[in-house]
């Protein structure tokens, strides 16, 4: 199976959050991994142990992924992780979880940690584990990958992106799994290694393999919702493939967990990673069939499916540039929804655009999108990204194409490098005939000072796009 890095998106009662994109990591097949982690199941149910082998001496090793528990300002790891190696401490340094030596020296080269899988949602990161029912769990491998840092002070200076750390030559970590209950879809379950991030299943649950995808769906998920998702996901993938070409991510795997009918809730969380789409669903509002909630589920799965192209074929570079692919995936999902359900789709799209205005405005009033990760305003990537995407779509239509041709040209031009930066995205908008004034406003919002109601209104006015907020403010320079 292909195991590629992509992005995460989470919808909680209609809100969204973006994930930092790991950049400058060595490609799979690097001669020497920066570290190795081997995960084993233990005799006690629900307990696992990970042995970490570090490649070099350093006083600090930071985790690649250090998202906070959703709805809190705290790391999720201390809740279920116990360091068994004497003299080693799990701590939080700035935006990063880290291992340090209690005596201030270098860490030992071999460290053992015992853990229980954490199944809660995170802010702007992949869910660490998913309960799939029947005693089976999916564990996300990349939460065990690390890299060295020269000092605590160096880590304290970092934002959410760790790539500015000096003296790092690369080398992707290797995560191994050992135990009869582990399965990654290969011919050799029970013992295998991954150089690319993936959810790995532990338990007796068996995938259902169909012509378009393989699925593992919690048996307790409301039947109507599982049926809709299974039926519409192939339609969404075909819709995208006709417009963007093949996604090259292999046969998709769909993993869905059901957290139960939580009172007063309708919650969809999840992500796409390589060829896997994972979803965590809960809420009593989803027990009975609803066309409105069905449209929300359709948007969610279509957004995640779009990341097979905007994410797997090309990524966005720095964490603060996530608006390009997240907003792009949102607009592609809206267009897919309108095609699949012409009655509900347009009304749903109007509501999403209105919500995008509010989330974008909230994110940019305190600074540019580039600083949104450190300010904890990841949802602004989706809101502003969708508004920017509507601007790009308008220019593409006037040039004889649509939003899909806008992105297919970007993908083709950057396929080898694998990254479309935010500046390259805006430059492409200008190249196809987009408004220079609108491009200037997007640069201000994305990189410079952010903006306000009038800034957003002026951007859309110059681009010729109707504002979801109502009457447009007069354009200003």
XYZ file of C-alpha atoms in Angstrom:
477
model
C 0.000 0.000 0.000
C 1.093 3.560 -0.641
C 1.594 5.451 2.600
C 1.899 9.198 1.968
C 1.821 12.278 4.166
C -1.089 14.628 3.723
C -3.178 16.848 5.881
C -5.832 16.692 8.466
C -9.179 18.499 8.642
C -11.634 18.343 11.490
C -15.266 19.370 11.492
C -16.909 19.796 14.873
C -20.506 20.978 14.561
C -19.556 22.669 11.312
C -16.254 24.252 12.409
C -12.929 23.277 10.910
C -9.258 23.260 11.819
C -6.087 22.858 9.784
C -2.996 20.796 10.486
C 0.644 21.781 10.292
C 2.304 20.278 7.255
C 5.639 18.567 7.966
C 8.148 19.794 5.411
C 11.784 19.118 4.546
C 11.570 15.511 5.648
C 13.717 13.042 3.776
C 11.853 10.816 1.344
C 11.212 7.159 2.220
C 14.243 5.007 1.523
C 16.727 7.292 3.285
C 19.911 5.327 4.067
C 19.757 5.890 7.818
C 16.602 6.810 9.756
C 16.922 9.602 12.302
C 15.262 7.309 14.872
C 13.363 4.045 15.160
C 10.269 3.243 17.184
C 8.938 -0.290 17.697
C 5.407 -0.670 19.088
C 4.330 -3.920 20.763
C 1.056 -4.964 22.280
C 1.202 -6.075 25.915
C -0.615 -8.906 27.739
C -2.893 -6.353 29.421
C -5.772 -5.322 27.135
C -5.401 -1.811 25.759
C -1.753 -1.417 26.853
C 1.125 -0.957 24.404
C 4.840 -0.370 24.735
C 7.117 1.550 22.367
C 10.892 1.214 22.299
C 12.701 4.188 20.770
C 16.203 3.943 19.329
C 17.770 7.355 18.764
C 20.459 7.858 16.119
C 22.562 10.493 17.885
C 23.296 12.148 21.198
C 21.205 15.229 21.967
C 19.773 16.788 25.141
C 16.317 17.195 23.588
C 14.279 15.152 21.116
C 10.991 16.710 19.973
C 7.971 14.948 18.545
C 7.072 15.663 14.955
C 3.408 16.048 15.945
C 2.516 17.953 19.097
C -1.117 18.988 18.653
C -3.129 19.851 21.757
C -6.172 17.956 22.978
C -9.240 19.511 21.389
C -10.896 22.093 23.604
C -7.892 22.435 25.914
C -4.485 24.053 26.140
C -2.815 20.809 27.182
C -0.887 18.052 25.463
C -2.706 14.733 25.106
C 0.359 12.527 25.674
C 0.677 12.778 29.498
C -2.841 11.385 29.894
C -1.832 7.918 28.727
C 1.964 7.852 28.310
C 4.426 6.703 30.983
C 8.200 6.918 30.422
C 9.756 3.727 31.825
C 13.404 4.632 31.213
C 14.965 6.173 34.378
C 16.133 9.763 34.101
C 13.970 10.626 31.056
C 11.078 13.080 31.238
C 8.179 13.816 28.862
C 7.597 17.583 28.836
C 6.160 20.467 26.831
C 8.533 23.071 25.393
C 6.733 25.930 23.672
C 4.652 24.391 20.892
C 6.297 20.969 21.083
C 6.144 17.809 23.172
C 9.657 16.593 23.940
C 11.787 14.080 25.782
C 14.601 15.491 27.919
C 17.161 14.058 30.351
C 16.388 15.075 33.934
C 20.082 15.726 34.623
C 20.380 18.104 31.662
C 22.721 15.838 29.706
C 22.155 13.860 26.522
C 19.274 11.417 26.351
C 20.078 7.694 26.395
C 20.007 6.156 22.935
C 17.289 3.645 23.942
C 14.056 4.755 25.622
C 10.942 2.758 26.551
C 7.467 4.260 26.921
C 4.222 2.506 27.879
C 0.933 3.966 26.622
C -2.796 3.599 26.263
C -4.181 4.729 22.867
C -5.681 8.215 23.044
C -8.931 8.313 21.045
C -9.839 11.982 21.565
C -9.668 14.628 18.842
C -6.742 17.040 18.598
C -6.477 20.650 17.512
C -4.974 20.733 14.028
C -3.434 17.281 14.062
C -4.244 13.677 13.307
C -6.219 11.743 15.892
C -3.752 9.500 17.783
C -6.027 6.437 17.821
C -9.510 5.359 16.704
C -11.788 2.868 18.429
C -13.243 0.762 15.604
C -15.453 -1.408 17.803
C -15.230 -5.107 18.628
C -12.007 -4.481 20.556
C -10.147 -3.174 17.494
C -8.192 0.077 17.409
C -6.338 2.035 14.718
C -3.069 3.647 15.900
C -1.452 6.545 14.022
C 2.220 5.775 13.510
C 3.538 9.321 13.080
C 2.847 10.314 16.697
C 5.928 8.256 17.638
C 8.372 9.988 15.284
C 10.943 12.450 16.620
C 13.988 14.513 15.715
C 16.902 15.891 17.778
C 17.256 19.478 18.955
C 20.424 21.179 20.249
C 18.829 22.704 23.357
C 15.633 23.569 25.189
C 16.224 27.215 24.288
C 16.307 26.374 20.568
C 12.932 24.614 20.802
C 11.421 27.505 22.765
C 12.176 29.797 19.826
C 10.222 27.659 17.359
C 6.704 28.187 16.129
C 4.661 25.123 15.236
C 7.004 24.302 12.352
C 10.187 22.576 13.554
C 12.122 22.689 10.292
C 14.134 25.851 11.213
C 16.153 23.824 13.747
C 19.812 23.850 12.628
C 22.161 20.939 11.948
C 19.487 18.475 10.848
C 20.437 16.408 7.839
C 17.115 14.613 7.483
C 16.325 10.941 7.457
C 12.775 9.820 8.001
C 12.006 7.941 11.241
C 10.986 4.293 10.950
C 8.038 3.018 13.007
C 7.699 -0.753 13.425
C 4.847 -2.835 14.805
C 5.194 -6.279 16.373
C 2.347 -8.460 17.543
C -0.076 -10.967 16.015
C -2.965 -8.495 16.173
C -1.365 -5.734 14.075
C -2.415 -5.314 10.458
C -1.523 -2.717 7.846
C -3.108 -4.331 4.783
C 0.069 -6.129 3.765
C 0.593 -9.840 3.228
C 2.593 -10.086 6.435
C 0.478 -8.927 9.374
C 2.031 -8.984 12.820
C 5.490 -7.538 12.097
C 6.271 -4.715 9.684
C 7.897 -1.275 9.436
C 6.615 2.009 8.011
C 8.628 4.956 6.740
C 5.498 6.922 5.861
C 2.709 7.868 8.244
C -0.294 5.546 8.459
C -3.041 4.278 10.699
C -2.286 0.683 11.689
C -5.059 -1.616 12.911
C -4.773 -3.813 15.975
C -7.548 -6.336 16.526
C -9.653 -8.936 14.757
C -11.797 -6.640 12.610
C -11.672 -7.462 8.871
C -11.941 -4.865 6.070
C -14.707 -5.098 3.485
C -13.024 -4.870 0.084
C -15.079 -3.389 -2.743
C -14.309 -2.291 -6.324
C -13.593 1.317 -5.300
C -12.235 1.046 -1.755
C -11.834 -1.104 1.312
C -13.837 -0.112 4.362
C -13.809 -0.703 8.093
C -16.919 0.841 9.637
C -17.867 0.538 13.276
C -20.911 -1.761 13.363
C -22.721 0.685 15.690
C -22.612 3.598 13.213
C -26.166 4.654 12.204
C -27.012 2.600 9.124
C -28.269 5.492 7.002
C -25.048 7.435 7.417
C -22.756 4.493 6.677
C -24.827 3.651 3.588
C -24.632 7.240 2.309
C -20.892 7.499 2.846
C -20.184 4.166 1.144
C -22.389 5.105 -1.814
C -21.226 8.680 -2.331
C -17.483 8.424 -1.738
C -16.871 6.618 -5.087
C -19.008 9.282 -6.813
C -16.889 12.026 -5.270
C -13.633 10.333 -6.278
C -14.874 9.889 -9.852
C -15.976 13.543 -9.971
C -12.486 14.670 -8.970
C -10.641 12.214 -11.212
C -12.543 13.419 -14.278
C -11.369 16.961 -13.576
C -7.922 16.508 -12.030
C -6.689 13.177 -13.373
C -5.757 10.152 -11.245
C -4.809 10.825 -7.621
C -2.046 8.175 -7.598
C -2.672 7.259 -3.941
C -3.667 3.642 -4.465
C -7.019 2.123 -3.568
C -8.571 4.210 -0.779
C -9.204 2.762 2.664
C -12.116 4.165 4.662
C -11.983 3.794 8.463
C -14.950 5.049 10.515
C -15.413 4.903 14.271
C -18.670 5.693 16.136
C -18.346 7.342 19.540
C -22.015 6.947 20.331
C -25.165 9.122 20.475
C -23.748 11.901 22.640
C -26.738 14.098 23.633
C -27.188 17.360 21.744
C -24.249 16.733 19.445
C -23.484 16.288 15.760
C -19.745 15.794 15.400
C -17.598 14.720 12.456
C -13.823 14.519 12.868
C -11.172 12.965 10.725
C -8.476 13.261 8.104
C -6.881 11.799 5.020
C -3.423 10.262 5.197
C -1.902 8.660 2.125
C -4.591 6.350 0.759
C -6.613 6.322 3.994
C -9.674 8.374 4.896
C -10.437 8.194 8.610
C -13.539 9.535 10.355
C -14.695 9.727 13.967
C -18.417 10.393 14.329
C -20.694 10.947 17.307
C -23.962 12.588 18.350
C -27.617 11.773 18.906
C -28.561 14.192 16.105
C -27.046 11.692 13.651
C -29.074 8.696 14.785
C -32.061 9.554 12.554
C -31.638 10.335 8.869
C -31.398 14.044 8.006
C -30.728 15.554 4.577
C -29.059 18.567 6.170
C -26.719 16.496 8.302
C -26.235 14.202 5.336
C -25.019 17.217 3.340
C -22.599 18.030 6.144
C -21.267 14.471 6.068
C -20.993 14.654 2.280
C -18.986 17.887 2.536
C -16.706 16.309 5.102
C -15.929 13.185 3.081
C -15.586 15.215 -0.138
C -13.178 17.627 1.555
C -11.027 14.761 2.792
C -11.159 13.040 -0.603
C -9.916 16.227 -2.289
C -6.710 15.877 -0.284
C -5.750 12.883 -2.417
C -4.881 15.633 -4.927
C -4.370 18.771 -2.803
C -2.069 17.210 -0.264
C -0.844 13.923 -1.668
C 0.175 15.128 -5.144
C 1.283 18.578 -3.930
C 1.458 20.059 -0.439
C 1.468 23.665 0.754
C 4.847 24.077 2.464
C 4.826 26.100 5.696
C 2.145 25.622 8.395
C 0.923 29.187 7.903
C 0.185 28.528 4.216
C -2.397 25.784 4.794
C -5.220 28.005 3.488
C -4.396 27.143 -0.137
C -5.150 23.417 0.084
C -7.724 23.553 2.890
C -9.805 26.236 1.201
C -9.291 24.507 -2.118
C -10.545 21.209 -0.707
C -13.587 22.995 0.732
C -14.549 24.568 -2.598
C -13.985 21.325 -4.512
C -16.182 19.548 -1.973
C -18.950 22.118 -2.416
C -18.848 21.665 -6.182
C -18.950 17.876 -5.792
C -21.895 18.181 -3.394
C -23.816 20.364 -5.838
C -23.273 17.762 -8.567
C -24.351 14.822 -6.400
C -27.326 16.556 -4.746
C -28.483 19.504 -6.933
C -31.384 20.256 -4.589
C -29.592 20.531 -1.248
C -26.053 21.238 -2.485
C -26.463 24.919 -3.493
C -28.249 25.840 -0.244
C -25.570 24.089 1.757
C -22.846 25.895 -0.228
C -24.382 29.276 0.591
C -24.349 28.480 4.311
C -20.705 27.320 4.171
C -19.638 30.535 2.400
C -21.356 32.610 5.065
C -19.566 30.657 7.779
C -16.261 31.048 5.905
C -16.615 34.830 6.035
C -16.928 34.788 9.815
C -14.077 32.377 10.481
C -11.769 34.230 8.088
C -12.570 37.583 9.666
C -11.904 36.215 13.150
C -8.536 34.866 12.077
C -7.147 37.934 10.291
C -8.168 40.735 12.658
C -5.223 39.885 14.917
C -2.596 39.299 12.245
C -1.851 37.565 8.927
C -2.746 33.977 8.122
C 0.953 33.106 8.337
C 0.750 33.491 12.136
C -2.595 31.704 12.612
C -1.039 28.414 13.880
C 0.717 30.133 16.783
C -2.447 32.117 17.569
C -4.546 28.937 17.664
C -6.844 30.101 14.845
C -6.572 27.173 12.452
C -10.187 27.509 11.278
C -9.223 30.732 9.504
C -7.318 28.616 6.959
C -10.608 27.094 5.886
C -12.575 30.335 5.924
C -10.038 32.557 4.178
C -8.942 29.698 1.957
C -12.495 29.234 0.701
C -12.911 32.959 0.008
C -9.548 33.053 -1.792
C -10.606 29.968 -3.762
C -13.815 31.693 -4.877
C -11.626 34.545 -6.115
C -9.446 32.098 -8.054
C -12.497 30.301 -9.448
C -13.872 33.574 -10.827
C -10.620 34.337 -12.641
C -10.378 30.795 -13.971
C -13.934 30.948 -15.324
C -13.218 34.235 -17.076
C -10.160 32.559 -18.633
C -12.331 29.726 -19.968
C -11.779 27.162 -17.212
C -12.933 26.551 -13.663
C -11.471 25.994 -10.204
C -10.395 22.488 -11.148
C -8.368 23.720 -14.128
C -6.839 26.357 -11.832
C -5.528 23.590 -9.579
C -4.748 21.010 -12.274
C -2.359 23.513 -13.881
C -0.687 24.118 -10.500
C -0.387 20.382 -9.829
C 1.149 19.702 -13.214
C 3.647 22.551 -12.904
C 4.748 21.516 -9.394
C 4.335 17.743 -9.466
C 8.071 17.049 -9.380
C 8.797 19.376 -6.454
C 5.645 18.348 -4.654
C 4.887 21.776 -3.145
C 2.734 24.715 -4.198
C 3.606 27.634 -1.935
C 1.060 30.297 -1.065
C 2.995 32.856 -3.122
C 3.034 30.502 -6.135
C -0.736 30.081 -5.745
C -1.315 33.858 -5.795
C 1.149 34.340 -8.676
C -0.780 31.728 -10.677
C -3.980 33.666 -10.002
C -2.375 36.759 -11.496
C -0.942 34.776 -14.425
C -4.390 33.623 -15.593
C -5.683 37.208 -15.597
C -6.730 37.722 -11.989
C -7.016 41.233 -10.557
C -3.691 42.693 -9.428
C -5.524 44.625 -6.711
C -7.203 41.444 -5.452
C -3.829 39.680 -5.433
C -2.377 42.532 -3.363
C -5.176 42.188 -0.825
C -4.597 38.426 -0.598
C -0.891 38.996 0.057
C -1.730 41.518 2.773
C -4.130 39.091 4.447
C -1.869 36.056 4.059
C 1.588 37.435 4.776
C 1.542 41.030 5.997
C -0.889 42.448 8.555
C -4.145 40.501 8.151
C -7.239 42.622 7.673
C -10.781 43.495 8.660
C -14.313 43.619 7.233
C -13.391 46.270 4.676
C -10.264 44.392 3.586
C -12.256 41.245 2.825
C -15.029 43.248 1.144
C -12.519 45.070 -1.048
C -10.789 41.818 -2.001
C -14.018 40.263 -3.227
C -15.149 43.479 -4.911
C -11.966 43.796 -6.944
C -12.224 40.123 -7.871
C -15.860 40.451 -8.937
C -17.105 37.942 -6.339
C -20.293 38.539 -4.342
C -19.643 38.911 -0.638
C -21.319 36.369 1.673
C -21.610 39.223 4.213
C -24.047 41.207 2.067
C -23.464 44.631 0.439
C -19.825 45.220 -0.424
C -17.810 48.009 1.091
C -16.323 50.437 -1.390
C -12.904 49.221 -2.553
C -10.046 51.048 -0.918
C -6.327 50.955 -1.543
